[in-house]
mmCIF file of N, CA, C and O in Angstrom:
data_model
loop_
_atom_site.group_PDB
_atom_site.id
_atom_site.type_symbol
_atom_site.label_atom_id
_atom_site.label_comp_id
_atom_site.label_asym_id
_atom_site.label_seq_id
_atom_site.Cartn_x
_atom_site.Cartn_y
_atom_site.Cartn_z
ATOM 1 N N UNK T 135 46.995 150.084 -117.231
ATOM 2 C CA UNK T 135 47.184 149.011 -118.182
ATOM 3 C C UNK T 135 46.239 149.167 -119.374
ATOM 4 O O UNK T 135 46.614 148.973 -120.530
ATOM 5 N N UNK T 136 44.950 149.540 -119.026
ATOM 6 C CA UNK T 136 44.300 150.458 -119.770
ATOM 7 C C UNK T 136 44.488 150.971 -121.121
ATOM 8 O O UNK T 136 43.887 150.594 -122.126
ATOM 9 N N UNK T 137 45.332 151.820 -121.044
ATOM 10 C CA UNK T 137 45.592 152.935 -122.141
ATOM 11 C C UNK T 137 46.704 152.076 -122.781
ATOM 12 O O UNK T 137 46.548 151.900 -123.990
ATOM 13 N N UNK T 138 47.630 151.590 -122.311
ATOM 14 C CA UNK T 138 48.784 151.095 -123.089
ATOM 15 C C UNK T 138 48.008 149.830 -123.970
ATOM 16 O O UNK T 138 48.548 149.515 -125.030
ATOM 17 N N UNK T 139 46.847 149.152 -123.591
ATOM 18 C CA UNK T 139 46.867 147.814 -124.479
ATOM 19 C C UNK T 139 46.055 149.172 -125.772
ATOM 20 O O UNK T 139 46.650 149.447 -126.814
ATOM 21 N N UNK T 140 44.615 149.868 -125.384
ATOM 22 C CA UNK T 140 44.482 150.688 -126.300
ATOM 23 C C UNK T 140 45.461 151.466 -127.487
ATOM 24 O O UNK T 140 45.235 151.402 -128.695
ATOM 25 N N UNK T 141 46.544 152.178 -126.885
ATOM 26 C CA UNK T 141 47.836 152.594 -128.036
ATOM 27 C C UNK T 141 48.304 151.447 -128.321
ATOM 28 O O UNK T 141 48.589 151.632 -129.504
ATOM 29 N N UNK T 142 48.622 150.279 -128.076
ATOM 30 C CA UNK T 142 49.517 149.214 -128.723
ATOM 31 C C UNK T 142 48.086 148.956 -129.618
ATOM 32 O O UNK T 142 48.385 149.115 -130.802
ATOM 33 N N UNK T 143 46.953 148.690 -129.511
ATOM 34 C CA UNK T 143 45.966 148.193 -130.917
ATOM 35 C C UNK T 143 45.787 149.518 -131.572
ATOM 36 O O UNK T 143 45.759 149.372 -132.794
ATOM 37 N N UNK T 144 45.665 150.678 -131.223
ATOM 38 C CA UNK T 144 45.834 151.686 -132.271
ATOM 39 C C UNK T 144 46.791 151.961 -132.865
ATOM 40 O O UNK T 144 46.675 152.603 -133.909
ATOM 41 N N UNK T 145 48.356 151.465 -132.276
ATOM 42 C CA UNK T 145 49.677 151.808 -133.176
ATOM 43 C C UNK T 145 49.470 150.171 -134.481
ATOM 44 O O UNK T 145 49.830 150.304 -135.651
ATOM 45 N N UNK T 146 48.882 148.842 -133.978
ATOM 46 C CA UNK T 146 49.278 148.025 -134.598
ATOM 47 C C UNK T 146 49.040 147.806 -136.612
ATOM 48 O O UNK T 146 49.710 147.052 -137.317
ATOM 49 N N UNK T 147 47.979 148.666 -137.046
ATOM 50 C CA UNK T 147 48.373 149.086 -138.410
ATOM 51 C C UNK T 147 49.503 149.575 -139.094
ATOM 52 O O UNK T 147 50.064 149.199 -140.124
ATOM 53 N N UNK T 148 49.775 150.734 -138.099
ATOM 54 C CA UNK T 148 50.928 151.716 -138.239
ATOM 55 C C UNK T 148 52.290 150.617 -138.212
ATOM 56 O O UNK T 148 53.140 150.596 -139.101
ATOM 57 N N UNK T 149 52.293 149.899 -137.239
ATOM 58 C CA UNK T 149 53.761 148.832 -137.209
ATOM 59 C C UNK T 149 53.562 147.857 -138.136
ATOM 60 O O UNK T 149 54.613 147.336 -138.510
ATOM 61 N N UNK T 150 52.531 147.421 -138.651
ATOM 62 C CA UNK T 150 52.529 146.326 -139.693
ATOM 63 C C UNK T 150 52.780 146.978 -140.821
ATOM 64 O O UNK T 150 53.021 146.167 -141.715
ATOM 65 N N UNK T 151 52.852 148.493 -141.317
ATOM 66 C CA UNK T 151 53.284 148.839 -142.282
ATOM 67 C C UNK T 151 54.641 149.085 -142.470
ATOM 68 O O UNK T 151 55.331 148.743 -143.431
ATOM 69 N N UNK T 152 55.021 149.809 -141.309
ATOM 70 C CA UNK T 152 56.017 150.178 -140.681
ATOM 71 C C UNK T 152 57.539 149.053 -140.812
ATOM 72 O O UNK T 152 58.737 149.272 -140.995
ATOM 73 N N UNK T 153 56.615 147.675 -140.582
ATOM 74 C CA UNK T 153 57.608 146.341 -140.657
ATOM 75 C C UNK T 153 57.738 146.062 -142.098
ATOM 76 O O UNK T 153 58.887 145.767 -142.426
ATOM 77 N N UNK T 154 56.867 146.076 -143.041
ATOM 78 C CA UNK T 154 56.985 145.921 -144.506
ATOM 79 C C UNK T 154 57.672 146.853 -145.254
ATOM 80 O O UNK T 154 58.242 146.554 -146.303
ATOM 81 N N UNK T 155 57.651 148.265 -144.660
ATOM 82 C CA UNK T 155 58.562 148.873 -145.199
ATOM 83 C C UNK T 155 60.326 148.790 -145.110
ATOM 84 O O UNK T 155 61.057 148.835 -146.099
ATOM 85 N N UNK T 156 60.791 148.659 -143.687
ATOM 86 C CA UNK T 156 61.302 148.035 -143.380
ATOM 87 C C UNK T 156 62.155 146.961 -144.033
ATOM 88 O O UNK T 156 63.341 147.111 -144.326
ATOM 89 N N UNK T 157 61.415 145.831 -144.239
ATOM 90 C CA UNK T 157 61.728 144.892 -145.364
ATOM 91 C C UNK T 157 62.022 145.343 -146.676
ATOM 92 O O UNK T 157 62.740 144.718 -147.456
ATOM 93 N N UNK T 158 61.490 146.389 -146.915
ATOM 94 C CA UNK T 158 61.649 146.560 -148.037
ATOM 95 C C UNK T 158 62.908 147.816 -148.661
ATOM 96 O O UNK T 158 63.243 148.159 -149.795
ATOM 97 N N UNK T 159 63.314 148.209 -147.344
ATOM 98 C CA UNK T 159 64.408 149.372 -147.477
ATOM 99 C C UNK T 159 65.695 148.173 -147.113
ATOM 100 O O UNK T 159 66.869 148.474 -147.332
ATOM 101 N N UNK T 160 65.309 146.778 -146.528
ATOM 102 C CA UNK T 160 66.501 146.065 -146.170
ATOM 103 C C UNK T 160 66.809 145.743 -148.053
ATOM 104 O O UNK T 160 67.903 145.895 -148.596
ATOM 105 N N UNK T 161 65.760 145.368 -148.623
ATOM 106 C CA UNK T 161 66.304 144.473 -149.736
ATOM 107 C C UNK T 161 66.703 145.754 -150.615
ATOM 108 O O UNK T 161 67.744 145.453 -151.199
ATOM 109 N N UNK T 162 66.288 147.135 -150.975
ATOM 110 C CA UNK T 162 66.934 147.891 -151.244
ATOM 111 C C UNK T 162 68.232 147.867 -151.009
ATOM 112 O O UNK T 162 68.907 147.732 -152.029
ATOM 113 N N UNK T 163 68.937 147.970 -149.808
ATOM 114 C CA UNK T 163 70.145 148.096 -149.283
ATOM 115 C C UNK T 163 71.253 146.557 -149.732
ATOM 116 O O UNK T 163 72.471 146.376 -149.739
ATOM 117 N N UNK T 164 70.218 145.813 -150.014
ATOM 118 C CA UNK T 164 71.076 144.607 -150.854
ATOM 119 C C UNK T 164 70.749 144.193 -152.006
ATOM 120 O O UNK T 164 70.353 143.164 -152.553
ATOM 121 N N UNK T 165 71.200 146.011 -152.417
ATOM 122 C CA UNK T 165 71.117 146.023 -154.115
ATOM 123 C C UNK T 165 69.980 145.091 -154.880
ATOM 124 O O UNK T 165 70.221 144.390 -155.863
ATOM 125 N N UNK T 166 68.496 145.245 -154.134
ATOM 126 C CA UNK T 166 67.605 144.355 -155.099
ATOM 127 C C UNK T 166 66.619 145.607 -155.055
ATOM 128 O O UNK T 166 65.971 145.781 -154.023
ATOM 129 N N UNK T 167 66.488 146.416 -156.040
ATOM 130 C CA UNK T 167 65.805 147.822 -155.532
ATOM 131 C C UNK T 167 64.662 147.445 -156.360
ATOM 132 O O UNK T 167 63.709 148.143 -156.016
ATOM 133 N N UNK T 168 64.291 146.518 -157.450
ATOM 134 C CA UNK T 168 62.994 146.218 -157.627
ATOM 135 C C UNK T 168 62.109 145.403 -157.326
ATOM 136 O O UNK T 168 60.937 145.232 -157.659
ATOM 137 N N UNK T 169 63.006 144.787 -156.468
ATOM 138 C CA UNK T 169 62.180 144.173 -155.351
ATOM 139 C C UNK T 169 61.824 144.775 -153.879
ATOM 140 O O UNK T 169 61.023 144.271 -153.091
ATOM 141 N N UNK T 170 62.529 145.870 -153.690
ATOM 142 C CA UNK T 170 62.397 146.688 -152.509
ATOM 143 C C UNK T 170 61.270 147.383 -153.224
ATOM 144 O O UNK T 170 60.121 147.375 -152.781
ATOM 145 N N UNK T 171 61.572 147.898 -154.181
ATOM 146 C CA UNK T 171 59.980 148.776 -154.687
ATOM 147 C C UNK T 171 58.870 148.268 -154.933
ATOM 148 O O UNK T 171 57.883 149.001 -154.889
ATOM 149 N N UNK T 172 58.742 147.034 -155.223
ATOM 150 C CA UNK T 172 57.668 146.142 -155.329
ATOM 151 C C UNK T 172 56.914 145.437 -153.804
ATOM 152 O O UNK T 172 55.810 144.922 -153.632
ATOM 153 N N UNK T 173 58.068 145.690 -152.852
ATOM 154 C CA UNK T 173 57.752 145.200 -151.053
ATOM 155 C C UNK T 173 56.772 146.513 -150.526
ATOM 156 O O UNK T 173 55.749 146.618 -149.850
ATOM 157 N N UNK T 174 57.686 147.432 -151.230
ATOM 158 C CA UNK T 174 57.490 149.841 -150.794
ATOM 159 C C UNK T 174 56.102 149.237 -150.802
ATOM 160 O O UNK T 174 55.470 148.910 -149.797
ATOM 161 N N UNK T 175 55.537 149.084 -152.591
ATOM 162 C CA UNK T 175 54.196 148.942 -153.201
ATOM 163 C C UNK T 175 53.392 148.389 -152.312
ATOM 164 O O UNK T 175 52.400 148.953 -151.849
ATOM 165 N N UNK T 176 53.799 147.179 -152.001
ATOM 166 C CA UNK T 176 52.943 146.475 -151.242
ATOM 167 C C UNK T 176 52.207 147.164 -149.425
ATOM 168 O O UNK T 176 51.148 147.307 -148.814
ATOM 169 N N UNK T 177 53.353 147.329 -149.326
ATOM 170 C CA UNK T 177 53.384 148.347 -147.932
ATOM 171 C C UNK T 177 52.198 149.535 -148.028
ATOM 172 O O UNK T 177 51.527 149.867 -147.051
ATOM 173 N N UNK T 178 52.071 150.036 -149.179
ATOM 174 C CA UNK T 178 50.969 151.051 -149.518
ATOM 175 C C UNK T 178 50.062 150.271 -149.977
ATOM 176 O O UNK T 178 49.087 151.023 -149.969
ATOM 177 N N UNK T 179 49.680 149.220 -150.399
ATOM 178 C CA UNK T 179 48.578 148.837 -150.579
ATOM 179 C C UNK T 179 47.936 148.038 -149.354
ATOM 180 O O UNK T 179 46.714 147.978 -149.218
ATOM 181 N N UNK T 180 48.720 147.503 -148.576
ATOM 182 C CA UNK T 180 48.431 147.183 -147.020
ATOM 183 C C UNK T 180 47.841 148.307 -146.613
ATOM 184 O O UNK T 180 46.613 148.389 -146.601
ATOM 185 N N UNK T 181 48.542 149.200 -146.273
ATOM 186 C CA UNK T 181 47.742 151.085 -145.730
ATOM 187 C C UNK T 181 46.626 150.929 -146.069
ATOM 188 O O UNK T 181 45.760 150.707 -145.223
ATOM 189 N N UNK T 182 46.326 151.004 -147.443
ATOM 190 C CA UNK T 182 45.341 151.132 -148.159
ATOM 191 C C UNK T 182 44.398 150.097 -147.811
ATOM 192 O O UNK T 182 43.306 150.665 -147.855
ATOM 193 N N UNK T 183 44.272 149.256 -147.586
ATOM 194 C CA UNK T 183 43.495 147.820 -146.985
ATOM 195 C C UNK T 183 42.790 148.122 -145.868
ATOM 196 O O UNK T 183 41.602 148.404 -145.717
ATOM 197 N N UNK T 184 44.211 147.965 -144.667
ATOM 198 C CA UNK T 184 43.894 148.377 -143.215
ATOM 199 C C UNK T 184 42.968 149.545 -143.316
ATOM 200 O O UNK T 184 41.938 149.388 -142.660
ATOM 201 N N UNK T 185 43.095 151.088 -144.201
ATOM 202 C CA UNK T 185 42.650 152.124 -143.771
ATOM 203 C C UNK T 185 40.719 151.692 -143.946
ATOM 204 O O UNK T 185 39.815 151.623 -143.114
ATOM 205 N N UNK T 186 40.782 151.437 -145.771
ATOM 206 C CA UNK T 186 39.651 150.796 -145.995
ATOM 207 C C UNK T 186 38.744 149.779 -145.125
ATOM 208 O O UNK T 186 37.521 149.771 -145.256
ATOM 209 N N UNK T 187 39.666 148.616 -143.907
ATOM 210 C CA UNK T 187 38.580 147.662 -143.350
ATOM 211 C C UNK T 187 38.765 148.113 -141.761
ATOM 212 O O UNK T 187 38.328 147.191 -141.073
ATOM 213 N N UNK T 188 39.252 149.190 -140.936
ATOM 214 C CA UNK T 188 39.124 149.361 -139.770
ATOM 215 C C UNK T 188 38.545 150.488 -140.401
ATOM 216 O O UNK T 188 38.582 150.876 -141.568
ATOM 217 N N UNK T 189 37.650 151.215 -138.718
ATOM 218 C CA UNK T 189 37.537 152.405 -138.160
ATOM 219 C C UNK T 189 38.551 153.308 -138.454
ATOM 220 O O UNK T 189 39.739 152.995 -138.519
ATOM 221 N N UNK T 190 37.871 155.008 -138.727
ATOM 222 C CA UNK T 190 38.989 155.943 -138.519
ATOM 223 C C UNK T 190 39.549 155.902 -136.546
ATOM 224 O O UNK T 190 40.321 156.853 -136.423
ATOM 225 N N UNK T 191 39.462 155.475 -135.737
ATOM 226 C CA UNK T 191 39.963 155.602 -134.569
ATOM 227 C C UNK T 191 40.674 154.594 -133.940
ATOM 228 O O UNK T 191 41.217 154.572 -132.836
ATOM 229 N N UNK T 192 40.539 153.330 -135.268
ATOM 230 C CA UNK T 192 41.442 152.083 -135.408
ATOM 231 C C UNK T 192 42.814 152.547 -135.855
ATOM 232 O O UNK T 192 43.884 151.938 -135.863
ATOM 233 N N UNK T 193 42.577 153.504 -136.141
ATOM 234 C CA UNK T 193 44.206 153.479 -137.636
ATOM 235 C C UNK T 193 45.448 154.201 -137.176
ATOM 236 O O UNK T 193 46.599 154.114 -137.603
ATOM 237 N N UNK T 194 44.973 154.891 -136.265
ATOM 238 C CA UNK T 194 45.943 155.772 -136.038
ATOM 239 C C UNK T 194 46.558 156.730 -136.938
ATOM 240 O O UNK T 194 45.883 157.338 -137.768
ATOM 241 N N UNK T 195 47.881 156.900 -136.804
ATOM 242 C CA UNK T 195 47.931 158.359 -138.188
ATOM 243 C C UNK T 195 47.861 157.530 -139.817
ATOM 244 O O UNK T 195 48.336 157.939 -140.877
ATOM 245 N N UNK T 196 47.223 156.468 -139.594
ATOM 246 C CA UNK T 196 47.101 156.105 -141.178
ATOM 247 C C UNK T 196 45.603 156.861 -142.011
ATOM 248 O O UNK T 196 45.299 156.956 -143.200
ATOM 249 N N UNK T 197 44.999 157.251 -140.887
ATOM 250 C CA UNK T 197 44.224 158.128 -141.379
ATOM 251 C C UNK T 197 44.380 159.652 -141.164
ATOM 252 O O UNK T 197 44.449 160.233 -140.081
ATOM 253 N N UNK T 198 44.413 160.088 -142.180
ATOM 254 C CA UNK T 198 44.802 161.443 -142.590
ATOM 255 C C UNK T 198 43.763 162.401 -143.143
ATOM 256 O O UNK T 198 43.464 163.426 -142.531
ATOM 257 N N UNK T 199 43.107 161.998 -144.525
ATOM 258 C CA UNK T 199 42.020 162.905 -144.404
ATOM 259 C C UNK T 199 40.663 161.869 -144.369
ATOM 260 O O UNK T 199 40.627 161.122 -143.391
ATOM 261 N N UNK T 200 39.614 161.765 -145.288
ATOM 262 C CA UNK T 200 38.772 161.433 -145.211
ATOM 263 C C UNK T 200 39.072 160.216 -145.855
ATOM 264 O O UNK T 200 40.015 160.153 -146.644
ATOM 265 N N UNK T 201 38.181 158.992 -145.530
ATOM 266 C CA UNK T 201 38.306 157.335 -145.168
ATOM 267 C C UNK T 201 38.372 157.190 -147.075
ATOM 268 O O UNK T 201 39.290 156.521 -147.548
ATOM 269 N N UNK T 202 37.419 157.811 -147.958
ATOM 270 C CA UNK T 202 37.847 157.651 -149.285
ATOM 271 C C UNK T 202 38.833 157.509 -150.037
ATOM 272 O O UNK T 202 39.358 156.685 -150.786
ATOM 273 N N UNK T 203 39.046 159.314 -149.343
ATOM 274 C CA UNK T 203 40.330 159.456 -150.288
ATOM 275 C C UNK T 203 41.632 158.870 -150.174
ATOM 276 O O UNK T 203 42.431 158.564 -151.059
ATOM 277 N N UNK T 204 41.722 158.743 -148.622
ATOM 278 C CA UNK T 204 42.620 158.085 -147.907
ATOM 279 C C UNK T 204 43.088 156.540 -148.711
ATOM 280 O O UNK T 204 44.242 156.212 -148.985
ATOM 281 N N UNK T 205 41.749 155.689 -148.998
ATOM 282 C CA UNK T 205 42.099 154.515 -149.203
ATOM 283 C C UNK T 205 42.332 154.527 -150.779
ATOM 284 O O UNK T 205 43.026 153.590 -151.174
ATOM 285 N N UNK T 206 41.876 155.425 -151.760
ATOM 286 C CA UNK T 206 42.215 155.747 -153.041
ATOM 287 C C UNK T 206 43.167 155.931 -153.338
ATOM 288 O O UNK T 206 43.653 155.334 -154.299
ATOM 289 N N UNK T 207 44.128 157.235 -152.332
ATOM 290 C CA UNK T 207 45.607 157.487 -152.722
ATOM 291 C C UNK T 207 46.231 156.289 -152.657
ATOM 292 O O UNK T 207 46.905 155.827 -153.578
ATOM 293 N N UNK T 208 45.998 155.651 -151.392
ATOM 294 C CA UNK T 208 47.016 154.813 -150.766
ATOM 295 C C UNK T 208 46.907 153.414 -151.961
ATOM 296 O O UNK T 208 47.956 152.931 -152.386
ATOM 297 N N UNK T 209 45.857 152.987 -152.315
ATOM 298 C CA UNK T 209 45.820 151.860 -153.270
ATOM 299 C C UNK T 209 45.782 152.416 -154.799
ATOM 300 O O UNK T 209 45.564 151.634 -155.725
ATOM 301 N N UNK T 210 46.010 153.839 -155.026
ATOM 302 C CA UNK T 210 46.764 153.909 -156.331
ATOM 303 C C UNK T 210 47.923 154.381 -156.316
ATOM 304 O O UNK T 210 48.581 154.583 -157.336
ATOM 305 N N UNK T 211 48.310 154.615 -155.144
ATOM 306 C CA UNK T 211 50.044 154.789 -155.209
ATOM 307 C C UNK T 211 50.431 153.637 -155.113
ATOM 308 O O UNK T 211 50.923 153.270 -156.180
ATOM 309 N N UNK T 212 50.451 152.856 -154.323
ATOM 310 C CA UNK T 212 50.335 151.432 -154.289
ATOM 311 C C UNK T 212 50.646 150.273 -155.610
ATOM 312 O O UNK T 212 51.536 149.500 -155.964
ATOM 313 N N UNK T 213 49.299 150.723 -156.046
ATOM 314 C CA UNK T 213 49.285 150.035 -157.567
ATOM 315 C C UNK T 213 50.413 150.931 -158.564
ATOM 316 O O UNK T 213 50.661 150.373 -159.633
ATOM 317 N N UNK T 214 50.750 151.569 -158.447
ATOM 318 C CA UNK T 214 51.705 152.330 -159.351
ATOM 319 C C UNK T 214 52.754 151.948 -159.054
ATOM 320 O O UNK T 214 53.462 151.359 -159.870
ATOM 321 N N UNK T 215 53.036 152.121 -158.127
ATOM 322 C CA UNK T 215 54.995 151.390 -157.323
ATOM 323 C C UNK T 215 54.637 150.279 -157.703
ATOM 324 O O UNK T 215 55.412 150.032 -158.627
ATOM 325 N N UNK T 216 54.076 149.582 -157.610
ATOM 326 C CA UNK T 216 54.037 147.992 -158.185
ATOM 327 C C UNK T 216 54.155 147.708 -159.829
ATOM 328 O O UNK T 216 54.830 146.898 -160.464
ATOM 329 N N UNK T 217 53.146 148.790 -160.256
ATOM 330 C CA UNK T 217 53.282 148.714 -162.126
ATOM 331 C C UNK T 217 54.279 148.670 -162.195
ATOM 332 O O UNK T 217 54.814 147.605 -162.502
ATOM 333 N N UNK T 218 55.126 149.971 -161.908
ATOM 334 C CA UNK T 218 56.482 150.149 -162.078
ATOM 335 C C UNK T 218 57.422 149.164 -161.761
ATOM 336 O O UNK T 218 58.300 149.002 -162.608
ATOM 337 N N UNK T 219 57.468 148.418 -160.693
ATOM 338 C CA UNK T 219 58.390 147.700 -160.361
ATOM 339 C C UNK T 219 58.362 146.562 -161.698
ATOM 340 O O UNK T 219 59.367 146.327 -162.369
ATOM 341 N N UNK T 220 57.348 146.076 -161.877
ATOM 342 C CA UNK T 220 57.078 144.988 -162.638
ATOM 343 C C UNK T 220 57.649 145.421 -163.532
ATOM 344 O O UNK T 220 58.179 144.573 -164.249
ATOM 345 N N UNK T 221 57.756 146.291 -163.769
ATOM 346 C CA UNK T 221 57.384 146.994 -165.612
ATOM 347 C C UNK T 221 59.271 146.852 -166.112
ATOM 348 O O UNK T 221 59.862 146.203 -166.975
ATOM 349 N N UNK T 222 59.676 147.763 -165.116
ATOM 350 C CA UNK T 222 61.021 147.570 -165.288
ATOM 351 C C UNK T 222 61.972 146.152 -165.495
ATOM 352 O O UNK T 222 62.070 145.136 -164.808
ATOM 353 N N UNK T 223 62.730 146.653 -166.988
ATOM 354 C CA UNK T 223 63.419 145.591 -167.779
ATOM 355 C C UNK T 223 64.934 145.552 -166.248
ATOM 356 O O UNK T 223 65.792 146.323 -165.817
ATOM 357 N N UNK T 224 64.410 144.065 -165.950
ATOM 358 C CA UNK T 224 65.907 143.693 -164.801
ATOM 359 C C UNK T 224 67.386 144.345 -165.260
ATOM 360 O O UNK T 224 68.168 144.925 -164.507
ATOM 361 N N UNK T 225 67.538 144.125 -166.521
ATOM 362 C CA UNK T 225 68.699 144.019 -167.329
ATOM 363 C C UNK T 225 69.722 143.248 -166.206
ATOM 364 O O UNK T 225 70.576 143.790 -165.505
ATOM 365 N N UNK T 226 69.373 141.873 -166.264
ATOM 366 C CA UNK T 226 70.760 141.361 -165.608
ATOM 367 C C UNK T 226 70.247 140.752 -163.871
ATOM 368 O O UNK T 226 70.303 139.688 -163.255
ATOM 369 N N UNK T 227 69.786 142.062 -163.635
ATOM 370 C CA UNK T 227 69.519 142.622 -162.219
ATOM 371 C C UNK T 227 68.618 141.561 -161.437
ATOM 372 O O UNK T 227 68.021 140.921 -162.302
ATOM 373 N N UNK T 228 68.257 141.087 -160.124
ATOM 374 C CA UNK T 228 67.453 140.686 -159.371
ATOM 375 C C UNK T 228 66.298 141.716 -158.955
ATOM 376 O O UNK T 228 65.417 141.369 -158.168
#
């Protein structure tokens, strides 16, 4: 019982991103794609959070290389899918 509560708190970053993305490929799929890209965004800036306030042995594969760079990519890719989303003229669009 052990090991399974351990992998379920080491997968639980990984599924909270996992679920936002999720959300965010649903509203894609109902034609609201700048709002799916603005959910994507968010989803990477969560990564970016989680990686930044747990342990590397908290994160599971959200850590990849070193705890810096890791949380740099992830919260300026992040912030970029989001510029973008914003940025873009709706024309019409939701």
């Amino acid at each position: 019982m052990d090991s399974s509560v351990r992998l379920t708190r080491l997968n639980l970053p990984l599924l909270a991103v996992t679920v936002v993305i999720a959300a965010a490929v649903v509203l894609v799929l109902a034609d609201r794609w700048r709002r799916g890209a603005f959910v994507f965004g968010g989803a990477m800036i969560l990564a970016g959070i989680l990686r930044w306030a747990l342990d590397s042995d908290q994160v599971g594969v959200l850590a990849v290389r070193s705890k810096r760079f890791d949380v740099a990519a992830m919260l300026a890719m992040g912030g970029a899918i989001v510029g973008l989303a914003v940025s873009i003229d709706p024309l019409g669009t939701g």
